[in-house]
C-alpha cells in the first residue's frame, strides 16, 4: 500500500496557500476539474517538488444500474497517467439514472447519491468495479459517501457492504470519517460498528472534512471547520490501523491559510496520539468519542500551534461531492467466476489478496436497481411522488440541497446571472429547478435557466438576451419557438 502521509485537497481557490503550507506530503485533485494535457501551473510545481497528486473522480457513478461509461473511464485513466498517480479514487454512489435499461428519460443528479445496501445493488456495483479496474492503469479505491436519506429494505450494514465489496473485487477503500459522522447523525448508524466490520487492511487513505446542521439534518458541506466528533472517529480508525494517508477536504468558504494549517496540525496530532494507544477490542457498539476523546484536544492544540482563534461555523451552501461534468441475481447455473485482476502499483502487476471474483450482474438485477434509482432521482429532481417506504421529510431536504447546489454552481460558472438578477437570482433558479431536472452539464443548466426567464418576459430581458447571444452565437427564439422549447422541457423531451 502506498504511504501518502498528510495531505489536503487541491482547489484553484487555495492553490497558492497549498503550495506554501508546511508538511504537505500529497494532494488530491477533483479529476473532472483538470485536463490531462494542460495541468494547472500550481499542480505542475507541486509535482516537480515531489508532492504526490491523486485524481479523485466524481462522475463515474459506479453504483448506478448502467455499466461504466468507457469514455469517462478512459479520461480518468489518462489523468492518472498524466499526474503520475499511484492510484485513483471514486465513490460508491449513483449520479444519474434512467435511459434504455429502464425505458425512462435520463436524469442527472449533479451529486453523489447513496446506493441501496442490497444484494442486487452489491452485485451490480461489483461488476461495475471490475470493469473500472480493467480499464485503469493504477489501483482503484472507493469512498463511502454521506447520505441524507436511507433506502427501505436494506439487507447489509455499511461495514458489511464494504467488506463484501472488497472481498469480491480486491478494490481498496477510501474511508471518509466525516461521512461516517454524517451517517451517524442522519441515519443513526454507529461509526464504531462500521469500522469494526471493515477490512482495515484495504484502506488506501482517509478523508476528513467539516459540516453543519441545517433543517435538523447534518450536511457534509466541506465548507466548515472539522468538528471534534469527526476527529474522534479518525482517532478510532487510527487506533485500529495506521492509515497510509489522511487528507483534509475543503471545497467552499475557504479560510485563511493559518486556519487550514491548524486543521492539518489537529489531524496529524489525532493520528499520532491514536497510534500510541492500545488497539481497541472488537466492540462494535463502542462509541469512538467515549473511547478516545481526543478530537477536541487535538483541535485546541492545532489552533494554538498555528496561533489562531477558535474557528466558527458559518452558513454553508454545499453538500458533499465535487462538481459533476459537461431483489437479486446470482451466479448463473454452470458458470464459474473468473479470478479477480491483480492490483497494480505504478502500472506494474503485484500479488493480489485472495478474493472471490464478482458474479456478473444480470440485466434483471440491473433493471431492478435501475427502476428504484429512477424513482428516487425523479422524486428528488423532477417533482414526482416520493417512493413508498422513504422518509418524505428527508427526501425533501435532499431535494432542496440538490437544487441549492445547482444554484451555487451555476452562479459560480455564470457569475453574470446573479449580477443581472440581483437578490432574485436564487429564488428564480430554485423555482426553475423544482420542475426542470438537471441536463447533462451545468453550462446547459445555465442556458436552460435563462431560456425559462426569457419566457417570463422579465424586466431584465435585454441583459439576459445579450448574455444568451454571447454564449450561443444565436438569437433567442421568438415567442412561438420559446413556447415549443418550454413544452419540450416540461414533457421530458429535448
GROMACS .gro file of C-alpha atoms in nm, residues 4-220:
model
  217
    4UNK     CA    1   0.097   0.902   0.136
    5UNK     CA    2   0.121   1.091   0.468
    6UNK     CA    3  -0.080   1.405   0.547
    7UNK     CA    4  -0.238   1.593   0.258
    8UNK     CA    5  -0.501   1.843   0.150
    9UNK     CA    6  -0.748   1.867  -0.135
   10UNK     CA    7  -0.606   2.095  -0.406
   11UNK     CA    8  -0.855   2.354  -0.525
   12UNK     CA    9  -0.783   2.653  -0.754
   13UNK     CA   10  -0.911   2.896  -0.488
   14UNK     CA   11  -0.643   2.785  -0.239
   15UNK     CA   12  -0.369   2.680  -0.483
   16UNK     CA   13  -0.117   2.938  -0.355
   17UNK     CA   14  -0.188   2.851   0.008
   18UNK     CA   15  -0.147   2.478  -0.059
   19UNK     CA   16   0.195   2.537  -0.212
   20UNK     CA   17   0.306   2.727   0.099
   21UNK     CA   18   0.154   2.507   0.372
   22UNK     CA   19   0.422   2.326   0.572
   23UNK     CA   20   0.426   1.949   0.596
   24UNK     CA   21   0.208   1.872   0.293
   25UNK     CA   22   0.305   1.526   0.167
   26UNK     CA   23   0.043   1.493  -0.107
   27UNK     CA   24  -0.266   1.648  -0.261
   28UNK     CA   25  -0.586   1.521  -0.416
   29UNK     CA   26  -0.747   1.689  -0.716
   30UNK     CA   27  -1.102   1.652  -0.850
   31UNK     CA   28  -1.034   1.459  -1.169
   32UNK     CA   29  -1.309   1.626  -1.371
   33UNK     CA   30  -1.162   1.970  -1.297
   34UNK     CA   31  -0.824   1.913  -1.465
   35UNK     CA   32  -0.717   1.844  -1.822
   36UNK     CA   33  -0.455   1.574  -1.876
   37UNK     CA   34  -0.283   1.774  -2.149
   38UNK     CA   35  -0.273   2.104  -1.962
   39UNK     CA   36  -0.226   2.075  -1.586
   40UNK     CA   37  -0.259   2.392  -1.375
   41UNK     CA   38   0.079   2.554  -1.307
   42UNK     CA   39   0.037   2.507  -0.933
   43UNK     CA   40  -0.008   2.130  -0.970
   44UNK     CA   41   0.292   2.115  -1.203
   45UNK     CA   42   0.506   2.293  -0.944
   46UNK     CA   43   0.388   2.059  -0.668
   47UNK     CA   44   0.473   1.756  -0.879
   48UNK     CA   45   0.815   1.899  -0.956
   49UNK     CA   46   0.875   1.920  -0.579
   50UNK     CA   47   0.792   1.552  -0.545
   51UNK     CA   48   0.442   1.601  -0.400
   52UNK     CA   49   0.215   1.309  -0.491
   53UNK     CA   50  -0.107   1.403  -0.674
   54UNK     CA   51  -0.408   1.168  -0.665
   55UNK     CA   52  -0.706   1.219  -0.902
   56UNK     CA   53  -1.042   1.188  -0.728
   57UNK     CA   54  -1.333   1.121  -0.963
   58UNK     CA   55  -1.693   1.224  -0.900
   59UNK     CA   56  -1.876   1.131  -1.222
   60UNK     CA   57  -1.836   0.757  -1.291
   61UNK     CA   58  -2.144   0.660  -1.090
   62UNK     CA   59  -2.018   0.306  -1.024
   63UNK     CA   60  -2.318   0.240  -0.800
   64UNK     CA   61  -2.558   0.315  -1.085
   65UNK     CA   62  -2.751   0.049  -1.272
   66UNK     CA   63  -2.565   0.106  -1.600
   67UNK     CA   64  -2.218  -0.022  -1.676
   68UNK     CA   65  -1.947   0.248  -1.652
   69UNK     CA   66  -1.911   0.482  -1.949
   70UNK     CA   67  -1.591   0.382  -2.140
   71UNK     CA   68  -1.518   0.745  -2.229
   72UNK     CA   69  -1.528   0.855  -1.866
   73UNK     CA   70  -1.304   0.563  -1.768
   74UNK     CA   71  -1.058   0.649  -2.044
   75UNK     CA   72  -1.047   1.013  -1.932
   76UNK     CA   73  -0.980   0.912  -1.571
   77UNK     CA   74  -0.704   0.672  -1.682
   78UNK     CA   75  -0.544   0.947  -1.893
   79UNK     CA   76  -0.539   1.187  -1.597
   80UNK     CA   77  -0.390   0.925  -1.366
   81UNK     CA   78  -0.104   0.874  -1.611
   82UNK     CA   79  -0.055   1.248  -1.669
   83UNK     CA   80  -0.029   1.305  -1.292
   84UNK     CA   81   0.193   1.003  -1.229
   85UNK     CA   82  -0.059   0.899  -0.964
   86UNK     CA   83  -0.009   0.581  -0.758
   87UNK     CA   84  -0.387   0.523  -0.751
   88UNK     CA   85  -0.719   0.680  -0.846
   89UNK     CA   86  -1.029   0.715  -0.633
   90UNK     CA   87  -1.405   0.733  -0.690
   91UNK     CA   88  -1.726   0.691  -0.492
   92UNK     CA   89  -1.977   0.423  -0.403
   93UNK     CA   90  -2.270   0.621  -0.538
   94UNK     CA   91  -2.504   0.674  -0.828
   95UNK     CA   92  -2.512   1.012  -1.001
   96UNK     CA   93  -2.758   0.951  -1.286
   97UNK     CA   94  -3.045   0.717  -1.366
   98UNK     CA   95  -3.283   0.628  -1.647
   99UNK     CA   96  -3.214   0.555  -2.011
  100UNK     CA   97  -3.265   0.242  -2.224
  101UNK     CA   98  -3.222  -0.001  -1.933
  102UNK     CA   99  -3.539   0.128  -1.766
  103UNK     CA  100  -3.706   0.280  -2.075
  104UNK     CA  101  -3.724   0.615  -1.898
  105UNK     CA  102  -3.577   0.964  -1.953
  106UNK     CA  103  -3.216   1.008  -1.849
  107UNK     CA  104  -3.182   1.207  -1.524
  108UNK     CA  105  -2.870   1.368  -1.376
  109UNK     CA  106  -2.831   1.426  -1.002
  110UNK     CA  107  -2.533   1.662  -1.007
  111UNK     CA  108  -2.446   1.498  -0.677
  112UNK     CA  109  -2.341   1.170  -0.515
  113UNK     CA  110  -2.643   0.969  -0.402
  114UNK     CA  111  -2.644   0.652  -0.187
  115UNK     CA  112  -2.693   0.307  -0.335
  116UNK     CA  113  -2.924   0.065  -0.155
  117UNK     CA  114  -2.729  -0.185   0.055
  118UNK     CA  115  -2.895  -0.486  -0.104
  119UNK     CA  116  -2.761  -0.799  -0.272
  120UNK     CA  117  -2.880  -0.675  -0.611
  121UNK     CA  118  -2.703  -0.342  -0.572
  122UNK     CA  119  -2.387  -0.515  -0.447
  123UNK     CA  120  -2.383  -0.748  -0.749
  124UNK     CA  121  -2.418  -0.453  -0.986
  125UNK     CA  122  -2.153  -0.250  -0.803
  126UNK     CA  123  -1.905  -0.539  -0.804
  127UNK     CA  124  -1.935  -0.589  -1.179
  128UNK     CA  125  -1.900  -0.216  -1.241
  129UNK     CA  126  -1.591  -0.201  -1.020
  130UNK     CA  127  -1.438  -0.495  -1.210
  131UNK     CA  128  -1.494  -0.313  -1.540
  132UNK     CA  129  -1.331   0.001  -1.400
  133UNK     CA  130  -1.032  -0.191  -1.260
  134UNK     CA  131  -0.964  -0.345  -1.600
  135UNK     CA  132  -0.969   0.000  -1.763
  136UNK     CA  133  -0.742   0.188  -1.521
  137UNK     CA  134  -0.360   0.181  -1.521
  138UNK     CA  135  -0.333   0.203  -1.141
  139UNK     CA  136  -0.527   0.062  -0.844
  140UNK     CA  137  -0.875   0.194  -0.767
  141UNK     CA  138  -1.003   0.294  -0.423
  142UNK     CA  139  -1.368   0.372  -0.349
  143UNK     CA  140  -1.511   0.616  -0.096
  144UNK     CA  141  -1.809   0.570   0.134
  145UNK     CA  142  -2.044   0.866   0.090
  146UNK     CA  143  -2.259   1.077   0.320
  147UNK     CA  144  -2.636   1.041   0.288
  148UNK     CA  145  -2.937   1.243   0.395
  149UNK     CA  146  -3.182   0.957   0.347
  150UNK     CA  147  -3.194   0.577   0.377
  151UNK     CA  148  -3.331   0.316   0.138
  152UNK     CA  149  -3.605   0.092   0.279
  153UNK     CA  150  -3.540  -0.281   0.286
  154UNK     CA  151  -3.162  -0.269   0.310
  155UNK     CA  152  -3.000  -0.608   0.371
  156UNK     CA  153  -2.648  -0.513   0.485
  157UNK     CA  154  -2.486  -0.266   0.722
  158UNK     CA  155  -2.240  -0.018   0.574
  159UNK     CA  156  -1.944  -0.208   0.718
  160UNK     CA  157  -2.060  -0.545   0.581
  161UNK     CA  158  -2.144  -0.394   0.242
  162UNK     CA  159  -1.792  -0.251   0.213
  163UNK     CA  160  -1.631  -0.570   0.344
  164UNK     CA  161  -1.807  -0.785   0.085
  165UNK     CA  162  -1.721  -0.537  -0.190
  166UNK     CA  163  -1.352  -0.567  -0.100
  167UNK     CA  164  -1.370  -0.945  -0.070
  168UNK     CA  165  -1.531  -0.986  -0.411
  169UNK     CA  166  -1.326  -0.732  -0.610
  170UNK     CA  167  -0.999  -0.664  -0.428
  171UNK     CA  168  -1.078  -0.291  -0.453
  172UNK     CA  169  -0.924  -0.060  -0.194
  173UNK     CA  170  -1.117   0.175   0.032
  174UNK     CA  171  -1.110   0.550   0.082
  175UNK     CA  172  -1.276   0.590   0.420
  176UNK     CA  173  -1.429   0.933   0.480
  177UNK     CA  174  -1.468   0.968   0.856
  178UNK     CA  175  -1.675   1.285   0.810
  179UNK     CA  176  -1.922   1.078   0.608
  180UNK     CA  177  -1.937   0.818   0.887
  181UNK     CA  178  -2.022   1.104   1.123
  182UNK     CA  179  -2.287   1.235   0.882
  183UNK     CA  180  -2.449   0.893   0.855
  184UNK     CA  181  -2.443   0.864   1.235
  185UNK     CA  182  -2.624   1.196   1.271
  186UNK     CA  183  -2.871   1.145   0.985
  187UNK     CA  184  -2.931   0.770   0.981
  188UNK     CA  185  -2.841   0.660   1.332
  189UNK     CA  186  -2.554   0.438   1.212
  190UNK     CA  187  -2.274   0.365   1.459
  191UNK     CA  188  -1.934   0.464   1.313
  192UNK     CA  189  -1.751   0.237   1.557
  193UNK     CA  190  -1.951  -0.062   1.435
  194UNK     CA  191  -1.878   0.030   1.072
  195UNK     CA  192  -1.504   0.050   1.146
  196UNK     CA  193  -1.514  -0.281   1.334
  197UNK     CA  194  -1.670  -0.453   1.031
  198UNK     CA  195  -1.432  -0.303   0.775
  199UNK     CA  196  -1.128  -0.483   0.633
  200UNK     CA  197  -0.899  -0.206   0.759
  201UNK     CA  198  -0.601  -0.352   0.574
  202UNK     CA  199  -0.775  -0.245   0.249
  203UNK     CA  200  -0.779   0.125   0.342
  204UNK     CA  201  -0.583   0.334   0.089
  205UNK     CA  202  -0.635   0.663   0.270
  206UNK     CA  203  -0.880   0.866   0.477
  207UNK     CA  204  -1.082   1.184   0.419
  208UNK     CA  205  -1.153   1.439   0.692
  209UNK     CA  206  -1.393   1.732   0.645
  210UNK     CA  207  -1.635   1.964   0.820
  211UNK     CA  208  -2.006   2.022   0.800
  212UNK     CA  209  -2.302   2.199   0.957
  213UNK     CA  210  -2.652   2.120   1.083
  214UNK     CA  211  -2.950   2.269   0.895
  215UNK     CA  212  -3.315   2.167   0.884
  216UNK     CA  213  -3.244   1.916   1.161
  217UNK     CA  214  -3.002   1.733   0.930
  218UNK     CA  215  -2.621   1.723   0.927
  219UNK     CA  216  -2.483   1.844   0.592
  220UNK     CA  217  -2.132   1.732   0.497
   0.00000   0.00000   0.00000
